[in-house]
């Protein structure tokens, strides 16, 4: 018998707003509040907000925090010299597969905040604890399920956020991109998953409903998982479990830029496997040039060999079907390929990712 879906601290707010709820990674989450396309456009043109409390914030503290993370992650936290600066990284297994992708903020040499995916949170915690034990590292790892998290995204996100939550306005308006800061019990990062400017707010769960209501009253549209997926797809951002997982190397998933090999003495988990197994595919975008819908796991036929889509959907911004595809290394942006869509070969154009950034079409 399946366990009942878990509820975020904002669950009642979603029901009151008439959200259509679905089970996502074991959590009862809103997929939309009416029109998914309207929610998508709200983020591209003004501001929208997402309940991301199903994701897990982790606090890693201790004198060995920095050397431990340098060994744990494929990207190098030694690059984080400014307090609050954030880094995107994959956490790899010994075979070079992706256990999870995450954001890590360096608040001090002995104080980090990480945010991991909902579906991998338990696995991530177990893996990190096993690595702490193996290294004998002097660190403490704390999962923060006492927090709720709200992402506010869009060209007017920061201004409207400051209007809704004036007590956080001063700290918010001075934040540089990809930097986070603590304000009392709250944590604010100028990060996101949409390709737009915006903020991600973590705050005590008991304060979440009041903050959500204030943000809505300021004109920020509640948005669900459906819009979040089309936004991140347009922005060229990978989704764990579709575009990469423990069987996929970051080198084949378009994430080689997150693997820092500059310090040859830094022996992070998976480094040796990546050195033995160079990329065999490259992740590129596809734009369908015929009526149809692109989804994951569709075969792609190219002059250089076979490929496969990993994510796909209709792009509300471009008004076209788009996809990510892992393609042979010789395929280049501008090439024409064919996608097997339910047994029919449909023409598509290969493009460089992302498709859209900061509201502007890039293809």
PDB file of N, CA and C in Angstrom, residues 68-167:
ATOM      1  N   UNK A  68      35.228  19.028   3.069  1.00  0.00           N
ATOM      2  CA  UNK A  68      34.279  17.942   2.825  1.00  0.00           C
ATOM      3  C   UNK A  68      33.504  18.180   1.535  1.00  0.00           C
ATOM      4  N   UNK A  69      32.982  19.401   1.335  1.00  0.00           N
ATOM      5  CA  UNK A  69      32.219  19.692   0.122  1.00  0.00           C
ATOM      6  C   UNK A  69      33.093  19.666  -1.118  1.00  0.00           C
ATOM      7  N   UNK A  70      34.343  20.004  -1.001  1.00  0.00           N
ATOM      8  CA  UNK A  70      35.254  19.922  -2.148  1.00  0.00           C
ATOM      9  C   UNK A  70      35.453  18.474  -2.592  1.00  0.00           C
ATOM     10  N   UNK A  71      35.320  17.554  -1.659  1.00  0.00           N
ATOM     11  CA  UNK A  71      35.433  16.131  -1.994  1.00  0.00           C
ATOM     12  C   UNK A  71      34.098  15.541  -2.445  1.00  0.00           C
ATOM     13  N   UNK A  72      33.004  16.105  -1.967  1.00  0.00           N
ATOM     14  CA  UNK A  72      31.670  15.553  -2.232  1.00  0.00           C
ATOM     15  C   UNK A  72      31.126  15.948  -3.597  1.00  0.00           C
ATOM     16  N   UNK A  73      31.384  17.192  -4.038  1.00  0.00           N
ATOM     17  CA  UNK A  73      30.719  17.768  -5.204  1.00  0.00           C
ATOM     18  C   UNK A  73      31.660  17.873  -6.405  1.00  0.00           C
ATOM     19  N   UNK A  74      31.088  17.778  -7.607  1.00  0.00           N
ATOM     20  CA  UNK A  74      31.886  17.868  -8.823  1.00  0.00           C
ATOM     21  C   UNK A  74      32.328  19.300  -9.097  1.00  0.00           C
ATOM     22  N   UNK A  75      31.528  20.274  -8.705  1.00  0.00           N
ATOM     23  CA  UNK A  75      31.962  21.663  -8.783  1.00  0.00           C
ATOM     24  C   UNK A  75      32.713  22.009  -7.494  1.00  0.00           C
ATOM     25  N   UNK A  76      33.507  23.073  -7.527  1.00  0.00           N
ATOM     26  CA  UNK A  76      34.437  23.333  -6.427  1.00  0.00           C
ATOM     27  C   UNK A  76      33.975  24.530  -5.597  1.00  0.00           C
ATOM     28  N   UNK A  77      33.581  24.275  -4.339  1.00  0.00           N
ATOM     29  CA  UNK A  77      33.118  25.357  -3.477  1.00  0.00           C
ATOM     30  C   UNK A  77      34.239  26.332  -3.113  1.00  0.00           C
ATOM     31  N   UNK A  78      35.492  25.982  -3.413  1.00  0.00           N
ATOM     32  CA  UNK A  78      36.591  26.928  -3.176  1.00  0.00           C
ATOM     33  C   UNK A  78      36.452  28.160  -4.064  1.00  0.00           C
ATOM     34  N   UNK A  79      35.639  28.073  -5.104  1.00  0.00           N
ATOM     35  CA  UNK A  79      35.387  29.223  -5.979  1.00  0.00           C
ATOM     36  C   UNK A  79      34.504  30.264  -5.286  1.00  0.00           C
ATOM     37  N   UNK A  80      33.847  29.890  -4.196  1.00  0.00           N
ATOM     38  CA  UNK A  80      32.902  30.774  -3.526  1.00  0.00           C
ATOM     39  C   UNK A  80      33.646  31.648  -2.516  1.00  0.00           C
ATOM     40  N   UNK A  81      34.148  32.769  -2.961  1.00  0.00           N
ATOM     41  CA  UNK A  81      34.953  33.644  -2.106  1.00  0.00           C
ATOM     42  C   UNK A  81      34.116  34.724  -1.434  1.00  0.00           C
ATOM     43  N   UNK A  82      32.997  35.093  -2.050  1.00  0.00           N
ATOM     44  CA  UNK A  82      32.122  36.121  -1.482  1.00  0.00           C
ATOM     45  C   UNK A  82      31.115  35.468  -0.533  1.00  0.00           C
ATOM     46  N   UNK A  83      30.956  35.966   0.687  1.00  0.00           N
ATOM     47  CA  UNK A  83      29.958  35.398   1.603  1.00  0.00           C
ATOM     48  C   UNK A  83      28.562  35.429   0.979  1.00  0.00           C
ATOM     49  N   UNK A  84      27.873  34.291   1.035  1.00  0.00           N
ATOM     50  CA  UNK A  84      26.540  34.171   0.469  1.00  0.00           C
ATOM     51  C   UNK A  84      26.516  33.694  -0.963  1.00  0.00           C
ATOM     52  N   UNK A  85      27.667  33.670  -1.643  1.00  0.00           N
ATOM     53  CA  UNK A  85      27.702  33.282  -3.047  1.00  0.00           C
ATOM     54  C   UNK A  85      27.257  31.828  -3.212  1.00  0.00           C
ATOM     55  N   UNK A  86      26.517  31.570  -4.291  1.00  0.00           N
ATOM     56  CA  UNK A  86      25.956  30.240  -4.542  1.00  0.00           C
ATOM     57  C   UNK A  86      26.660  29.567  -5.713  1.00  0.00           C
ATOM     58  N   UNK A  87      26.560  28.248  -5.742  1.00  0.00           N
ATOM     59  CA  UNK A  87      27.166  27.430  -6.782  1.00  0.00           C
ATOM     60  C   UNK A  87      26.187  26.316  -7.131  1.00  0.00           C
ATOM     61  N   UNK A  88      26.037  26.045  -8.412  1.00  0.00           N
ATOM     62  CA  UNK A  88      25.253  24.897  -8.871  1.00  0.00           C
ATOM     63  C   UNK A  88      26.209  23.744  -9.111  1.00  0.00           C
ATOM     64  N   UNK A  89      25.848  22.560  -8.648  1.00  0.00           N
ATOM     65  CA  UNK A  89      26.744  21.424  -8.794  1.00  0.00           C
ATOM     66  C   UNK A  89      25.965  20.126  -8.868  1.00  0.00           C
ATOM     67  N   UNK A  90      26.603  19.136  -9.452  1.00  0.00           N
ATOM     68  CA  UNK A  90      26.123  17.761  -9.354  1.00  0.00           C
ATOM     69  C   UNK A  90      26.881  17.054  -8.237  1.00  0.00           C
ATOM     70  N   UNK A  91      26.199  16.128  -7.599  1.00  0.00           N
ATOM     71  CA  UNK A  91      26.791  15.220  -6.627  1.00  0.00           C
ATOM     72  C   UNK A  91      26.811  13.847  -7.293  1.00  0.00           C
ATOM     73  N   UNK A  92      27.998  13.297  -7.466  1.00  0.00           N
ATOM     74  CA  UNK A  92      28.164  12.091  -8.280  1.00  0.00           C
ATOM     75  C   UNK A  92      28.403  10.848  -7.427  1.00  0.00           C
ATOM     76  N   UNK A  93      28.066   9.692  -8.012  1.00  0.00           N
ATOM     77  CA  UNK A  93      28.470   8.432  -7.401  1.00  0.00           C
ATOM     78  C   UNK A  93      29.855   8.053  -7.934  1.00  0.00           C
ATOM     79  N   UNK A  94      30.372   6.930  -7.468  1.00  0.00           N
ATOM     80  CA  UNK A  94      31.739   6.554  -7.836  1.00  0.00           C
ATOM     81  C   UNK A  94      31.878   6.222  -9.310  1.00  0.00           C
ATOM     82  N   UNK A  95      30.748   5.904  -9.987  1.00  0.00           N
ATOM     83  CA  UNK A  95      30.780   5.605 -11.414  1.00  0.00           C
ATOM     84  C   UNK A  95      30.585   6.857 -12.271  1.00  0.00           C
ATOM     85  N   UNK A  96      30.472   8.017 -11.629  1.00  0.00           N
ATOM     86  CA  UNK A  96      30.311   9.252 -12.367  1.00  0.00           C
ATOM     87  C   UNK A  96      28.884   9.592 -12.720  1.00  0.00           C
ATOM     88  N   UNK A  97      27.919   8.796 -12.235  1.00  0.00           N
ATOM     89  CA  UNK A  97      26.504   9.107 -12.449  1.00  0.00           C
ATOM     90  C   UNK A  97      26.028  10.164 -11.466  1.00  0.00           C
ATOM     91  N   UNK A  98      24.924  10.830 -11.803  1.00  0.00           N
ATOM     92  CA  UNK A  98      24.442  11.956 -11.017  1.00  0.00           C
ATOM     93  C   UNK A  98      23.469  11.479  -9.936  1.00  0.00           C
ATOM     94  N   UNK A  99      23.905  11.560  -8.674  1.00  0.00           N
ATOM     95  CA  UNK A  99      23.014  11.257  -7.550  1.00  0.00           C
ATOM     96  C   UNK A  99      21.959  12.347  -7.419  1.00  0.00           C
ATOM     97  N   UNK A 100      22.377  13.605  -7.591  1.00  0.00           N
ATOM     98  CA  UNK A 100      21.446  14.737  -7.555  1.00  0.00           C
ATOM     99  C   UNK A 100      22.170  15.969  -8.076  1.00  0.00           C
ATOM    100  N   UNK A 101      21.381  16.967  -8.487  1.00  0.00           N
ATOM    101  CA  UNK A 101      21.932  18.298  -8.734  1.00  0.00           C
ATOM    102  C   UNK A 101      21.390  19.222  -7.659  1.00  0.00           C
ATOM    103  N   UNK A 102      22.173  20.202  -7.258  1.00  0.00           N
ATOM    104  CA  UNK A 102      21.809  21.004  -6.095  1.00  0.00           C
ATOM    105  C   UNK A 102      22.431  22.387  -6.175  1.00  0.00           C
ATOM    106  N   UNK A 103      21.943  23.271  -5.297  1.00  0.00           N
ATOM    107  CA  UNK A 103      22.522  24.589  -5.088  1.00  0.00           C
ATOM    108  C   UNK A 103      23.193  24.599  -3.718  1.00  0.00           C
ATOM    109  N   UNK A 104      24.390  25.170  -3.646  1.00  0.00           N
ATOM    110  CA  UNK A 104      25.071  25.309  -2.362  1.00  0.00           C
ATOM    111  C   UNK A 104      25.474  26.772  -2.189  1.00  0.00           C
ATOM    112  N   UNK A 105      25.161  27.341  -1.025  1.00  0.00           N
ATOM    113  CA  UNK A 105      25.524  28.709  -0.674  1.00  0.00           C
ATOM    114  C   UNK A 105      26.605  28.653   0.407  1.00  0.00           C
ATOM    115  N   UNK A 106      27.694  29.399   0.200  1.00  0.00           N
ATOM    116  CA  UNK A 106      28.730  29.501   1.224  1.00  0.00           C
ATOM    117  C   UNK A 106      28.471  30.749   2.052  1.00  0.00           C
ATOM    118  N   UNK A 107      28.110  30.566   3.311  1.00  0.00           N
ATOM    119  CA  UNK A 107      27.890  31.690   4.216  1.00  0.00           C
ATOM    120  C   UNK A 107      29.160  32.027   4.990  1.00  0.00           C
ATOM    121  N   UNK A 108      29.964  31.004   5.247  1.00  0.00           N
ATOM    122  CA  UNK A 108      31.289  31.151   5.869  1.00  0.00           C
ATOM    123  C   UNK A 108      32.048  29.864   5.587  1.00  0.00           C
ATOM    124  N   UNK A 109      33.339  29.838   5.924  1.00  0.00           N
ATOM    125  CA  UNK A 109      34.122  28.629   5.655  1.00  0.00           C
ATOM    126  C   UNK A 109      33.560  27.407   6.355  1.00  0.00           C
ATOM    127  N   UNK A 110      32.856  27.633   7.468  1.00  0.00           N
ATOM    128  CA  UNK A 110      32.324  26.514   8.245  1.00  0.00           C
ATOM    129  C   UNK A 110      30.794  26.498   8.255  1.00  0.00           C
ATOM    130  N   UNK A 111      30.165  27.147   7.258  1.00  0.00           N
ATOM    131  CA  UNK A 111      28.709  27.300   7.284  1.00  0.00           C
ATOM    132  C   UNK A 111      28.167  27.369   5.860  1.00  0.00           C
ATOM    133  N   UNK A 112      27.423  26.320   5.457  1.00  0.00           N
ATOM    134  CA  UNK A 112      26.869  26.241   4.108  1.00  0.00           C
ATOM    135  C   UNK A 112      25.379  25.893   4.177  1.00  0.00           C
ATOM    136  N   UNK A 113      24.639  26.413   3.218  1.00  0.00           N
ATOM    137  CA  UNK A 113      23.235  26.023   3.005  1.00  0.00           C
ATOM    138  C   UNK A 113      23.147  25.343   1.636  1.00  0.00           C
ATOM    139  N   UNK A 114      22.586  24.136   1.618  1.00  0.00           N
ATOM    140  CA  UNK A 114      22.373  23.396   0.378  1.00  0.00           C
ATOM    141  C   UNK A 114      20.873  23.214   0.174  1.00  0.00           C
ATOM    142  N   UNK A 115      20.442  23.134  -1.076  1.00  0.00           N
ATOM    143  CA  UNK A 115      19.047  22.828  -1.392  1.00  0.00           C
ATOM    144  C   UNK A 115      19.048  21.701  -2.409  1.00  0.00           C
ATOM    145  N   UNK A 116      18.372  20.586  -2.040  1.00  0.00           N
ATOM    146  CA  UNK A 116      18.360  19.388  -2.880  1.00  0.00           C
ATOM    147  C   UNK A 116      16.935  19.088  -3.328  1.00  0.00           C
ATOM    148  N   UNK A 117      16.826  18.205  -4.301  1.00  0.00           N
ATOM    149  CA  UNK A 117      15.529  17.872  -4.890  1.00  0.00           C
ATOM    150  C   UNK A 117      14.673  17.017  -3.977  1.00  0.00           C
ATOM    151  N   UNK A 118      13.355  17.153  -4.145  1.00  0.00           N
ATOM    152  CA  UNK A 118      12.406  16.442  -3.285  1.00  0.00           C
ATOM    153  C   UNK A 118      12.513  14.923  -3.434  1.00  0.00           C
ATOM    154  N   UNK A 119      12.549  14.447  -4.674  1.00  0.00           N
ATOM    155  CA  UNK A 119      12.527  13.010  -4.903  1.00  0.00           C
ATOM    156  C   UNK A 119      13.794  12.300  -4.500  1.00  0.00           C
ATOM    157  N   UNK A 120      14.870  13.039  -4.308  1.00  0.00           N
ATOM    158  CA  UNK A 120      16.153  12.436  -3.955  1.00  0.00           C
ATOM    159  C   UNK A 120      16.605  12.799  -2.539  1.00  0.00           C
ATOM    160  N   UNK A 121      15.782  13.537  -1.798  1.00  0.00           N
ATOM    161  CA  UNK A 121      16.220  14.092  -0.510  1.00  0.00           C
ATOM    162  C   UNK A 121      16.684  13.011   0.464  1.00  0.00           C
ATOM    163  N   UNK A 122      15.910  11.954   0.625  1.00  0.00           N
ATOM    164  CA  UNK A 122      16.296  10.898   1.570  1.00  0.00           C
ATOM    165  C   UNK A 122      17.581  10.212   1.121  1.00  0.00           C
ATOM    166  N   UNK A 123      17.659   9.935  -0.177  1.00  0.00           N
ATOM    167  CA  UNK A 123      18.866   9.309  -0.730  1.00  0.00           C
ATOM    168  C   UNK A 123      20.076  10.221  -0.555  1.00  0.00           C
ATOM    169  N   UNK A 124      19.891  11.510  -0.800  1.00  0.00           N
ATOM    170  CA  UNK A 124      20.982  12.474  -0.655  1.00  0.00           C
ATOM    171  C   UNK A 124      21.508  12.506   0.774  1.00  0.00           C
ATOM    172  N   UNK A 125      20.570  12.564   1.729  1.00  0.00           N
ATOM    173  CA  UNK A 125      20.974  12.599   3.135  1.00  0.00           C
ATOM    174  C   UNK A 125      21.779  11.362   3.509  1.00  0.00           C
ATOM    175  N   UNK A 126      21.296  10.200   3.076  1.00  0.00           N
ATOM    176  CA  UNK A 126      21.995   8.956   3.400  1.00  0.00           C
ATOM    177  C   UNK A 126      23.390   8.945   2.779  1.00  0.00           C
ATOM    178  N   UNK A 127      23.491   9.401   1.530  1.00  0.00           N
ATOM    179  CA  UNK A 127      24.789   9.428   0.854  1.00  0.00           C
ATOM    180  C   UNK A 127      25.754  10.390   1.550  1.00  0.00           C
ATOM    181  N   UNK A 128      25.276  11.581   1.868  1.00  0.00           N
ATOM    182  CA  UNK A 128      26.134  12.564   2.520  1.00  0.00           C
ATOM    183  C   UNK A 128      26.609  12.059   3.878  1.00  0.00           C
ATOM    184  N   UNK A 129      25.708  11.455   4.628  1.00  0.00           N
ATOM    185  CA  UNK A 129      26.088  10.936   5.949  1.00  0.00           C
ATOM    186  C   UNK A 129      27.101   9.813   5.822  1.00  0.00           C
ATOM    187  N   UNK A 130      26.964   8.990   4.797  1.00  0.00           N
ATOM    188  CA  UNK A 130      27.943   7.915   4.606  1.00  0.00           C
ATOM    189  C   UNK A 130      29.309   8.484   4.240  1.00  0.00           C
ATOM    190  N   UNK A 131      29.311   9.565   3.464  1.00  0.00           N
ATOM    191  CA  UNK A 131      30.584  10.190   3.093  1.00  0.00           C
ATOM    192  C   UNK A 131      31.220  10.912   4.280  1.00  0.00           C
ATOM    193  N   UNK A 132      30.383  11.517   5.117  1.00  0.00           N
ATOM    194  CA  UNK A 132      30.902  12.156   6.335  1.00  0.00           C
ATOM    195  C   UNK A 132      31.587  11.115   7.222  1.00  0.00           C
ATOM    196  N   UNK A 133      30.920   9.976   7.385  1.00  0.00           N
ATOM    197  CA  UNK A 133      31.481   8.909   8.224  1.00  0.00           C
ATOM    198  C   UNK A 133      32.769   8.361   7.618  1.00  0.00           C
ATOM    199  N   UNK A 134      32.779   8.163   6.291  1.00  0.00           N
ATOM    200  CA  UNK A 134      33.969   7.608   5.638  1.00  0.00           C
ATOM    201  C   UNK A 134      35.155   8.551   5.747  1.00  0.00           C
ATOM    202  N   UNK A 135      34.881   9.852   5.686  1.00  0.00           N
ATOM    203  CA  UNK A 135      35.961  10.844   5.749  1.00  0.00           C
ATOM    204  C   UNK A 135      36.345  11.192   7.178  1.00  0.00           C
ATOM    205  N   UNK A 136      35.494  10.806   8.146  1.00  0.00           N
ATOM    206  CA  UNK A 136      35.727  11.238   9.520  1.00  0.00           C
ATOM    207  C   UNK A 136      35.689  12.749   9.643  1.00  0.00           C
ATOM    208  N   UNK A 137      34.821  13.377   8.852  1.00  0.00           N
ATOM    209  CA  UNK A 137      34.794  14.841   8.776  1.00  0.00           C
ATOM    210  C   UNK A 137      34.121  15.448   9.998  1.00  0.00           C
ATOM    211  N   UNK A 138      34.662  16.554  10.463  1.00  0.00           N
ATOM    212  CA  UNK A 138      34.079  17.298  11.585  1.00  0.00           C
ATOM    213  C   UNK A 138      33.035  18.263  11.034  1.00  0.00           C
ATOM    214  N   UNK A 139      31.870  17.701  10.686  1.00  0.00           N
ATOM    215  CA  UNK A 139      30.762  18.513  10.172  1.00  0.00           C
ATOM    216  C   UNK A 139      29.461  17.989  10.769  1.00  0.00           C
ATOM    217  N   UNK A 140      28.471  18.880  10.806  1.00  0.00           N
ATOM    218  CA  UNK A 140      27.111  18.521  11.206  1.00  0.00           C
ATOM    219  C   UNK A 140      26.192  18.810  10.039  1.00  0.00           C
ATOM    220  N   UNK A 141      25.334  17.852   9.706  1.00  0.00           N
ATOM    221  CA  UNK A 141      24.388  17.988   8.600  1.00  0.00           C
ATOM    222  C   UNK A 141      22.975  17.952   9.165  1.00  0.00           C
ATOM    223  N   UNK A 142      22.206  18.998   8.889  1.00  0.00           N
ATOM    224  CA  UNK A 142      20.849  19.102   9.431  1.00  0.00           C
ATOM    225  C   UNK A 142      19.853  19.348   8.301  1.00  0.00           C
ATOM    226  N   UNK A 143      18.865  18.447   8.164  1.00  0.00           N
ATOM    227  CA  UNK A 143      17.771  18.650   7.234  1.00  0.00           C
ATOM    228  C   UNK A 143      16.741  19.587   7.841  1.00  0.00           C
ATOM    229  N   UNK A 144      16.309  20.591   7.080  1.00  0.00           N
ATOM    230  CA  UNK A 144      15.464  21.645   7.623  1.00  0.00           C
ATOM    231  C   UNK A 144      14.013  21.500   7.159  1.00  0.00           C
ATOM    232  N   UNK A 145      13.345  20.449   7.599  1.00  0.00           N
ATOM    233  CA  UNK A 145      11.934  20.273   7.281  1.00  0.00           C
ATOM    234  C   UNK A 145      11.042  21.200   8.113  1.00  0.00           C
ATOM    235  N   UNK A 146      11.653  22.017   8.974  1.00  0.00           N
ATOM    236  CA  UNK A 146      10.898  23.022   9.711  1.00  0.00           C
ATOM    237  C   UNK A 146      10.675  24.282   8.880  1.00  0.00           C
ATOM    238  N   UNK A 147      11.212  24.300   7.655  1.00  0.00           N
ATOM    239  CA  UNK A 147      11.121  25.466   6.804  1.00  0.00           C
ATOM    240  C   UNK A 147      10.143  25.238   5.659  1.00  0.00           C
ATOM    241  N   UNK A 148       9.526  26.322   5.204  1.00  0.00           N
ATOM    242  CA  UNK A 148       8.806  26.346   3.932  1.00  0.00           C
ATOM    243  C   UNK A 148       9.654  27.134   2.947  1.00  0.00           C
ATOM    244  N   UNK A 149       9.449  26.879   1.646  1.00  0.00           N
ATOM    245  CA  UNK A 149      10.214  27.593   0.629  1.00  0.00           C
ATOM    246  C   UNK A 149       9.286  28.075  -0.482  1.00  0.00           C
ATOM    247  N   UNK A 150       9.464  29.329  -0.853  1.00  0.00           N
ATOM    248  CA  UNK A 150       8.664  29.967  -1.894  1.00  0.00           C
ATOM    249  C   UNK A 150       9.617  30.588  -2.907  1.00  0.00           C
ATOM    250  N   UNK A 151       9.437  30.264  -4.192  1.00  0.00           N
ATOM    251  CA  UNK A 151      10.210  30.880  -5.261  1.00  0.00           C
ATOM    252  C   UNK A 151       9.359  31.956  -5.921  1.00  0.00           C
ATOM    253  N   UNK A 152       9.880  33.174  -6.004  1.00  0.00           N
ATOM    254  CA  UNK A 152       9.203  34.301  -6.648  1.00  0.00           C
ATOM    255  C   UNK A 152      10.045  34.683  -7.856  1.00  0.00           C
ATOM    256  N   UNK A 153       9.466  34.574  -9.059  1.00  0.00           N
ATOM    257  CA  UNK A 153      10.239  34.690 -10.286  1.00  0.00           C
ATOM    258  C   UNK A 153       9.565  35.618 -11.287  1.00  0.00           C
ATOM    259  N   UNK A 154      10.383  36.350 -12.045  1.00  0.00           N
ATOM    260  CA  UNK A 154       9.850  37.197 -13.090  1.00  0.00           C
ATOM    261  C   UNK A 154      10.529  38.547 -13.109  1.00  0.00           C
ATOM    262  N   UNK A 155      10.350  39.332 -14.182  1.00  0.00           N
ATOM    263  CA  UNK A 155      11.039  40.619 -14.293  1.00  0.00           C
ATOM    264  C   UNK A 155      10.675  41.612 -13.198  1.00  0.00           C
ATOM    265  N   UNK A 156       9.494  41.483 -12.593  1.00  0.00           N
ATOM    266  CA  UNK A 156       9.103  42.379 -11.504  1.00  0.00           C
ATOM    267  C   UNK A 156       9.130  41.667 -10.145  1.00  0.00           C
ATOM    268  N   UNK A 157       9.751  40.509 -10.094  1.00  0.00           N
ATOM    269  CA  UNK A 157       9.700  39.679  -8.882  1.00  0.00           C
ATOM    270  C   UNK A 157      10.275  40.390  -7.669  1.00  0.00           C
ATOM    271  N   UNK A 158      11.457  40.961  -7.789  1.00  0.00           N
ATOM    272  CA  UNK A 158      12.092  41.551  -6.612  1.00  0.00           C
ATOM    273  C   UNK A 158      11.344  42.790  -6.124  1.00  0.00           C
ATOM    274  N   UNK A 159      10.875  43.599  -7.053  1.00  0.00           N
ATOM    275  CA  UNK A 159      10.148  44.805  -6.659  1.00  0.00           C
ATOM    276  C   UNK A 159       8.855  44.450  -5.935  1.00  0.00           C
ATOM    277  N   UNK A 160       8.100  43.504  -6.476  1.00  0.00           N
ATOM    278  CA  UNK A 160       6.832  43.116  -5.850  1.00  0.00           C
ATOM    279  C   UNK A 160       7.067  42.365  -4.546  1.00  0.00           C
ATOM    280  N   UNK A 161       8.130  41.581  -4.490  1.00  0.00           N
ATOM    281  CA  UNK A 161       8.496  40.890  -3.252  1.00  0.00           C
ATOM    282  C   UNK A 161       8.734  41.905  -2.144  1.00  0.00           C
ATOM    283  N   UNK A 162       9.485  42.973  -2.462  1.00  0.00           N
ATOM    284  CA  UNK A 162       9.761  44.003  -1.464  1.00  0.00           C
ATOM    285  C   UNK A 162       8.521  44.753  -1.026  1.00  0.00           C
ATOM    286  N   UNK A 163       7.561  44.916  -1.945  1.00  0.00           N
ATOM    287  CA  UNK A 163       6.291  45.541  -1.580  1.00  0.00           C
ATOM    288  C   UNK A 163       5.498  44.653  -0.631  1.00  0.00           C
ATOM    289  N   UNK A 164       5.481  43.355  -0.922  1.00  0.00           N
ATOM    290  CA  UNK A 164       4.699  42.414  -0.115  1.00  0.00           C
ATOM    291  C   UNK A 164       5.310  42.172   1.255  1.00  0.00           C
ATOM    292  N   UNK A 165       6.639  42.112   1.315  1.00  0.00           N
ATOM    293  CA  UNK A 165       7.351  41.763   2.545  1.00  0.00           C
ATOM    294  C   UNK A 165       8.371  42.867   2.838  1.00  0.00           C
ATOM    295  N   UNK A 166       7.899  44.040   3.263  1.00  0.00           N
ATOM    296  CA  UNK A 166       8.810  45.192   3.431  1.00  0.00           C
ATOM    297  C   UNK A 166       9.920  44.938   4.431  1.00  0.00           C
ATOM    298  N   UNK A 167       9.711  44.029   5.383  1.00  0.00           N
ATOM    299  CA  UNK A 167      10.753  43.738   6.362  1.00  0.00           C
ATOM    300  C   UNK A 167      11.965  43.064   5.720  1.00  0.00           C
TER     301      UNK A 167
END
